[in-house]
Coordinates of C-alpha atoms in Angstrom, one line a residue:
M264 CA -50.1 0.9 -26.1
V265 CA -51.6 3.7 -28.0
G266 CA -49.6 5.2 -30.9
L267 CA -49.3 8.7 -29.4
G268 CA -45.6 9.0 -30.1
L269 CA -46.0 10.4 -33.6
W270 CA -42.3 11.3 -34.0
N271 CA -41.6 7.6 -34.1
T272 CA -44.1 6.6 -36.7
R273 CA -43.3 5.5 -40.2
A274 CA -45.1 8.5 -41.6
D275 CA -43.1 11.0 -39.7
A276 CA -39.8 9.2 -40.5
Q277 CA -40.6 9.9 -44.2
A278 CA -41.3 13.6 -43.7
R279 CA -38.5 15.6 -45.1
T280 CA -40.3 18.9 -45.7
P281 CA -43.0 20.8 -43.9
A282 CA -45.4 19.9 -46.7
D283 CA -44.5 16.2 -46.2
V284 CA -45.5 16.5 -42.5
V285 CA -48.9 17.9 -43.3
R286 CA -49.6 15.5 -46.2
N287 CA -48.7 12.5 -44.0
L288 CA -51.0 13.6 -41.3
V289 CA -53.8 14.5 -43.8
A290 CA -54.7 17.6 -41.7
M291 CA -53.3 19.3 -38.6
Q292 CA -55.3 21.5 -36.2
A293 CA -53.9 25.0 -36.6
Q294 CA -56.0 27.7 -34.9
E295 CA -52.9 29.2 -33.3
H296 CA -50.7 29.6 -36.3
A297 CA -47.6 30.9 -34.4
Y298 CA -47.5 27.7 -32.3
A299 CA -48.9 25.3 -34.9
R300 CA -45.9 26.0 -37.1
W301 CA -43.8 24.3 -34.4
S302 CA -45.8 21.1 -34.7
I303 CA -44.7 21.0 -38.3
G304 CA -41.1 22.0 -37.7
Q305 CA -40.3 19.5 -34.9
R306 CA -41.5 16.6 -37.1
C307 CA -39.1 17.3 -39.9
G308 CA -36.4 19.4 -38.4
A309 CA -37.3 22.5 -40.3
S310 CA -36.8 26.0 -38.9
A311 CA -39.6 28.5 -38.6
S312 CA -38.4 30.4 -41.7
V313 CA -38.6 27.1 -43.8
V314 CA -42.1 26.4 -42.5
D315 CA -43.1 30.0 -43.3
A316 CA -41.7 29.7 -46.8
D317 CA -43.8 26.6 -47.5
F318 CA -46.9 28.3 -46.1
D319 CA -46.4 31.5 -48.1
A320 CA -45.8 29.5 -51.3
G321 CA -49.1 27.7 -50.8
R322 CA -47.6 24.2 -50.3
I323 CA -49.4 24.3 -46.9
L324 CA -52.8 25.8 -46.6
R325 CA -54.7 26.9 -43.5
T326 CA -58.5 27.0 -43.6
H327 CA -61.6 25.7 -41.9
V328 CA -62.2 22.0 -42.6
L329 CA -63.1 18.8 -40.6
R330 CA -64.4 20.3 -37.3
P331 CA -65.3 24.0 -37.4
T332 CA -61.7 25.2 -36.6
W333 CA -58.6 26.0 -38.5
H334 CA -56.5 23.2 -40.0
Y335 CA -53.5 22.9 -42.2
A336 CA -53.9 20.7 -45.3
T337 CA -52.0 20.4 -48.5
P338 CA -53.5 21.6 -51.9
D339 CA -53.7 18.0 -53.1
D340 CA -56.0 17.0 -50.2
L341 CA -58.0 20.1 -49.4
R342 CA -60.6 19.8 -52.1
W343 CA -61.8 16.3 -51.2
L344 CA -61.5 17.0 -47.5
L345 CA -63.7 20.0 -47.9
A346 CA -66.2 18.1 -50.1
L347 CA -66.5 15.5 -47.3
T348 CA -66.8 17.8 -44.3
G349 CA -67.6 21.4 -45.5
R350 CA -71.3 21.1 -46.0
R351 CA -71.7 19.4 -42.6
I352 CA -69.9 22.2 -40.9
D353 CA -71.9 24.8 -42.7
A354 CA -75.2 23.1 -41.8
A355 CA -74.1 22.9 -38.2
N356 CA -73.6 26.7 -38.2
R357 CA -77.1 27.5 -39.4
L358 CA -78.4 28.4 -36.0
R359 CA -75.4 30.7 -35.4
Y360 CA -75.9 32.3 -38.8
Q361 CA -79.5 33.1 -37.7
E362 CA -78.4 34.5 -34.4
L363 CA -76.0 36.8 -36.3
G364 CA -78.6 37.9 -38.8
L365 CA -76.8 36.2 -41.7
D366 CA -79.6 34.8 -43.8
A367 CA -78.8 32.8 -47.0
R368 CA -79.1 35.9 -49.2
T369 CA -76.7 37.9 -47.1
R370 CA -74.2 35.0 -47.0
R371 CA -74.4 34.7 -50.8
R372 CA -73.9 38.5 -51.3
A373 CA -71.0 38.5 -48.9
T374 CA -69.3 35.6 -50.6
D375 CA -69.6 37.3 -54.0
V376 CA -68.0 40.4 -52.6
I377 CA -65.2 38.4 -50.9
A378 CA -64.6 36.5 -54.2
A379 CA -64.4 39.7 -56.2
T380 CA -62.0 41.3 -53.7
V381 CA -59.5 38.4 -53.5
A382 CA -59.6 38.1 -57.3
G383 CA -57.6 41.3 -57.3
G384 CA -54.8 39.9 -55.1
P385 CA -54.3 38.6 -51.6
A386 CA -56.5 40.4 -49.1
T387 CA -56.3 40.7 -45.4
R388 CA -59.3 40.3 -43.1
R389 CA -59.3 44.1 -42.6
E390 CA -59.4 44.7 -46.3
L391 CA -62.3 42.3 -46.7
V392 CA -64.1 44.0 -43.9
H393 CA -63.8 47.3 -45.8
A394 CA -65.0 45.7 -49.0
L395 CA -68.1 44.3 -47.3
E396 CA -68.9 47.4 -45.5
R397 CA -68.7 49.4 -48.7
R398 CA -71.4 47.1 -50.0
R399 CA -73.5 47.7 -46.8
I400 CA -72.9 44.3 -45.4
A401 CA -72.3 44.7 -41.7
T402 CA -69.3 42.8 -40.3
K403 CA -69.2 43.8 -36.6
G404 CA -68.7 41.2 -33.9
Q405 CA -68.7 37.6 -35.0
R406 CA -70.3 38.4 -38.4
I407 CA -67.1 38.8 -40.2
A408 CA -65.6 35.5 -38.8
H409 CA -68.7 33.6 -40.0
L410 CA -68.8 35.3 -43.4
L411 CA -65.3 34.3 -44.0
L412 CA -65.9 30.8 -42.7
H413 CA -68.9 30.4 -45.1
A414 CA -66.7 31.5 -48.0
E415 CA -64.0 28.9 -47.0
L416 CA -66.5 26.1 -46.6
H417 CA -67.9 26.8 -50.1
A418 CA -64.4 26.6 -51.6
V419 CA -64.2 30.3 -52.5
I420 CA -61.2 31.3 -50.5
C421 CA -58.3 29.8 -48.6
S422 CA -55.1 31.1 -47.0
G423 CA -52.7 33.2 -48.9
P424 CA -49.2 34.4 -48.0
M425 CA -48.5 36.3 -44.8
R426 CA -48.3 40.0 -45.0
A427 CA -46.0 40.8 -42.0
A428 CA -48.0 39.5 -39.1
Q429 CA -51.3 39.5 -41.0
H430 CA -52.9 36.5 -42.7
T431 CA -54.3 37.0 -46.2
Y432 CA -56.9 35.2 -48.3
V433 CA -56.7 34.2 -51.9
P434 CA -59.0 32.5 -54.4
F435 CA -59.4 28.8 -53.5
D436 CA -59.0 27.7 -57.2
D437 CA -55.7 29.6 -57.4
R438 CA -54.0 27.4 -54.8
V439 CA -56.0 24.1 -54.9
P440 CA -55.7 22.0 -58.1
G441 CA -58.8 20.8 -59.8
G442 CA -59.4 17.3 -61.1
P443 CA -61.9 14.5 -61.0
G444 CA -63.9 14.4 -57.8
I445 CA -64.3 11.3 -55.7
S446 CA -67.5 10.1 -54.0
E447 CA -68.2 10.7 -50.3
E448 CA -67.7 7.0 -49.7
E449 CA -64.3 7.1 -51.3
A450 CA -63.3 10.2 -49.5
G451 CA -64.3 8.7 -46.1
A452 CA -62.4 5.6 -46.9
E453 CA -59.3 7.6 -47.8
L454 CA -59.5 9.6 -44.6
A455 CA -59.9 6.5 -42.5
R456 CA -57.0 4.7 -44.1
R457 CA -54.6 7.6 -43.7
W458 CA -55.8 8.5 -40.2
F459 CA -55.5 5.1 -38.7
T460 CA -52.1 4.7 -40.5
T461 CA -50.7 7.8 -38.8
R462 CA -52.7 7.9 -35.5
G463 CA -53.3 4.3 -34.7
P464 CA -53.7 2.4 -32.5
A465 CA -56.8 4.5 -31.9
S466 CA -60.5 4.0 -31.5
V467 CA -63.5 4.6 -33.8
R468 CA -64.7 7.4 -31.4
D469 CA -61.2 9.0 -31.6
F470 CA -61.6 9.1 -35.3
A471 CA -65.1 10.5 -35.1
W472 CA -64.0 13.3 -32.8
W473 CA -61.1 14.2 -35.0
S474 CA -62.9 14.1 -38.3
G475 CA -66.1 15.7 -37.1
L476 CA -68.0 13.1 -39.1
P477 CA -71.1 11.3 -37.6
V478 CA -70.3 8.0 -36.0
P479 CA -72.4 6.0 -38.6
V480 CA -70.3 7.6 -41.4
V481 CA -67.1 6.9 -39.5
R482 CA -68.1 3.2 -39.1
D483 CA -68.9 2.9 -42.8
A484 CA -65.5 4.5 -43.6
L485 CA -63.7 2.1 -41.3
A486 CA -65.6 -0.9 -42.8
S487 CA -64.3 0.1 -46.2
V488 CA -60.7 -0.2 -45.2
R489 CA -60.8 -2.6 -42.3
A490 CA -59.2 -5.4 -44.4
E491 CA -56.1 -3.2 -44.6
L492 CA -56.0 -2.6 -40.8
S493 CA -55.4 -4.7 -37.7
S494 CA -57.1 -4.3 -34.4
V495 CA -56.6 -5.2 -30.7
E496 CA -58.9 -5.2 -27.7
R497 CA -57.4 -3.5 -24.6
D498 CA -59.0 -2.0 -21.5
G499 CA -62.5 -2.0 -22.9
H500 CA -61.4 -0.3 -26.2
T501 CA -60.9 -1.6 -29.7
Y502 CA -57.8 -0.1 -31.2
W503 CA -57.3 0.0 -35.0
F504 CA -54.0 0.5 -36.7
A505 CA -52.2 -0.2 -40.0
E506 CA -49.1 -1.4 -38.2
L507 CA -47.8 -1.0 -34.7
P508 CA -45.1 1.6 -34.3
R509 CA -41.7 0.0 -34.3
P510 CA -40.1 -0.1 -30.8
P511 CA -37.7 2.9 -30.7
R512 CA -34.0 2.3 -30.3
A513 CA -32.8 2.2 -26.8
P514 CA -32.7 5.9 -25.8
R515 CA -29.5 7.5 -24.7
G516 CA -31.5 9.5 -22.2
P517 CA -35.0 10.6 -21.2
G518 CA -37.1 11.7 -24.1
M519 CA -38.5 15.3 -23.6
D520 CA -40.6 17.2 -26.0
L521 CA -42.3 20.6 -25.9
V522 CA -45.7 20.2 -27.6
Q523 CA -48.1 22.9 -28.4
C524 CA -51.5 22.4 -26.9
F525 CA -53.4 21.6 -30.1
D526 CA -50.8 19.3 -31.5
E527 CA -52.1 16.2 -33.2
V528 CA -50.4 14.0 -30.6
I529 CA -53.0 15.3 -28.2
I530 CA -56.0 16.6 -30.2
S531 CA -56.3 13.5 -32.3
Y532 CA -57.7 11.5 -29.4
S533 CA -60.8 11.9 -27.3
E534 CA -61.9 8.5 -25.9
T535 CA -58.3 7.3 -25.4
R536 CA -56.6 10.5 -24.6
D537 CA -56.2 9.4 -21.0
V538 CA -53.2 7.3 -22.0
L539 CA -51.2 10.5 -21.9
T540 CA -51.9 11.2 -18.2
T541 CA -49.7 10.4 -15.3
P542 CA -50.3 10.7 -11.5
A543 CA -48.4 14.0 -11.6
V544 CA -50.3 15.6 -14.5
S545 CA -53.8 14.5 -15.3
F546 CA -55.1 16.8 -18.0
P547 CA -53.3 17.6 -21.3
V548 CA -54.7 21.0 -22.1
P549 CA -55.4 23.1 -19.0
R550 CA -57.0 26.5 -19.1
H551 CA -54.7 28.2 -16.8
V552 CA -55.0 32.0 -16.7
D553 CA -51.2 32.2 -16.2
G554 CA -50.6 30.9 -19.7
F555 CA -49.2 27.4 -19.0
T556 CA -51.3 25.8 -21.8
H557 CA -48.7 23.9 -23.8
V558 CA -47.6 20.5 -23.0
V559 CA -44.3 18.9 -21.8
L560 CA -44.1 15.2 -22.7
G561 CA -41.6 13.0 -21.0
D562 CA -41.1 9.7 -22.8
G563 CA -44.5 10.2 -24.4
Q564 CA -46.5 11.0 -21.3
L565 CA -47.6 14.2 -19.6
L566 CA -44.9 15.7 -17.5
G567 CA -46.1 19.3 -17.2
H568 CA -46.8 22.4 -19.2
W569 CA -44.9 25.4 -20.8
R570 CA -45.5 28.9 -21.9
T571 CA -43.5 31.7 -23.6
H572 CA -42.7 35.3 -22.9
R573 CA -42.0 37.4 -25.9
A574 CA -40.3 40.8 -26.0
P575 CA -38.7 42.7 -28.9
G576 CA -35.7 40.6 -29.9
S577 CA -36.1 38.0 -27.2
L578 CA -38.0 34.8 -26.4
E579 CA -38.2 33.0 -23.1
V580 CA -39.6 29.6 -22.5
E581 CA -40.8 28.8 -19.0
T582 CA -41.8 25.2 -17.9
R583 CA -43.8 23.8 -15.0
V584 CA -43.5 20.1 -14.3
G585 CA -45.5 17.9 -12.0
R586 CA -42.6 16.2 -10.2
A587 CA -39.0 16.7 -9.4
L588 CA -36.6 15.9 -12.2
D589 CA -33.3 14.2 -11.9
D590 CA -30.2 15.6 -13.6
R591 CA -30.6 13.6 -16.8
E592 CA -34.2 14.6 -17.1
Q593 CA -33.5 18.3 -16.5
R594 CA -30.8 18.2 -19.2
A595 CA -33.2 16.6 -21.6
L596 CA -35.8 19.3 -20.8
D597 CA -33.3 22.1 -21.3
A598 CA -32.4 20.6 -24.6
A599 CA -36.1 20.5 -25.6
V600 CA -36.4 24.2 -24.7
A601 CA -33.3 24.9 -26.8
R602 CA -34.8 23.1 -29.8
Y603 CA -37.9 25.3 -29.7
E604 CA -35.8 28.5 -29.2
R605 CA -33.6 27.5 -32.2
F606 CA -36.7 26.8 -34.3
M607 CA -38.0 30.3 -33.6
R608 CA -34.7 32.0 -34.3
T609 CA -33.9 30.4 -37.6

């Protein structure tokens, strides 16, 4: 029932480039950049090198927006997304700022130093630490993370190109185009329209969880666009959608996908996430100490989990499934593993 098979949606079918994928989904949770790149690549058939090129060029940006975690967004969407959600995230952090000794004056001083540093070119976190420490602004522990977060939420910095394995920051205005702003009501409506188009059928509480917006704001946003949507009652939930996903063509074999644990196919849903579960596997994102945190989907439902082992010049994918597989299913799973390995090699 629920539209969790995002690879079959109209939006994904139109995605030809990594930037198309991110634009279609409005924003994609991305705190684990190495794996989040796969979420982009598998939706448009791009290799890791192509995703990385779009990222380095600024066609995809990675910053804190929506909930207080990393997300990908495109330059055309980031300014209004941040205007809608940034001040709420910043306000929710006030207690943590106090606990870390980051009063308003310190945050302003730090943001000025960060802005001046990135004005001279892309800067790594370590370089920003040095710049702040030179100005006698302490950065130990979680202070640096929250100072950078504050600068992101105030549209001062966003992601820059990778420098080897290190992320960099650049001025927000250098990568995000200006233009006439839109009201909070218009931004909420735009977010609701595009979210239910790409994630529906889904519930209001799903949208509230994903967006980080208060439920009353979410209800107002939905009310603004409900004439463009359809709804259905099922199992005690009201599901909203722009159009139901078209039934896929008859498969030539079992559908198997390796999905990183914060993929939108999982993280978009809270109230209705249980549609993923099966008798064999009951929770999509386990916290196993042995690293099996990523998800194996079999025909759109939970089948098991996977992890990687990396060594210089090699990558090994290991899977753990909740039931015995027949020969066709095993071949499909092997093919899914091969797709991920090919993505990482090219």
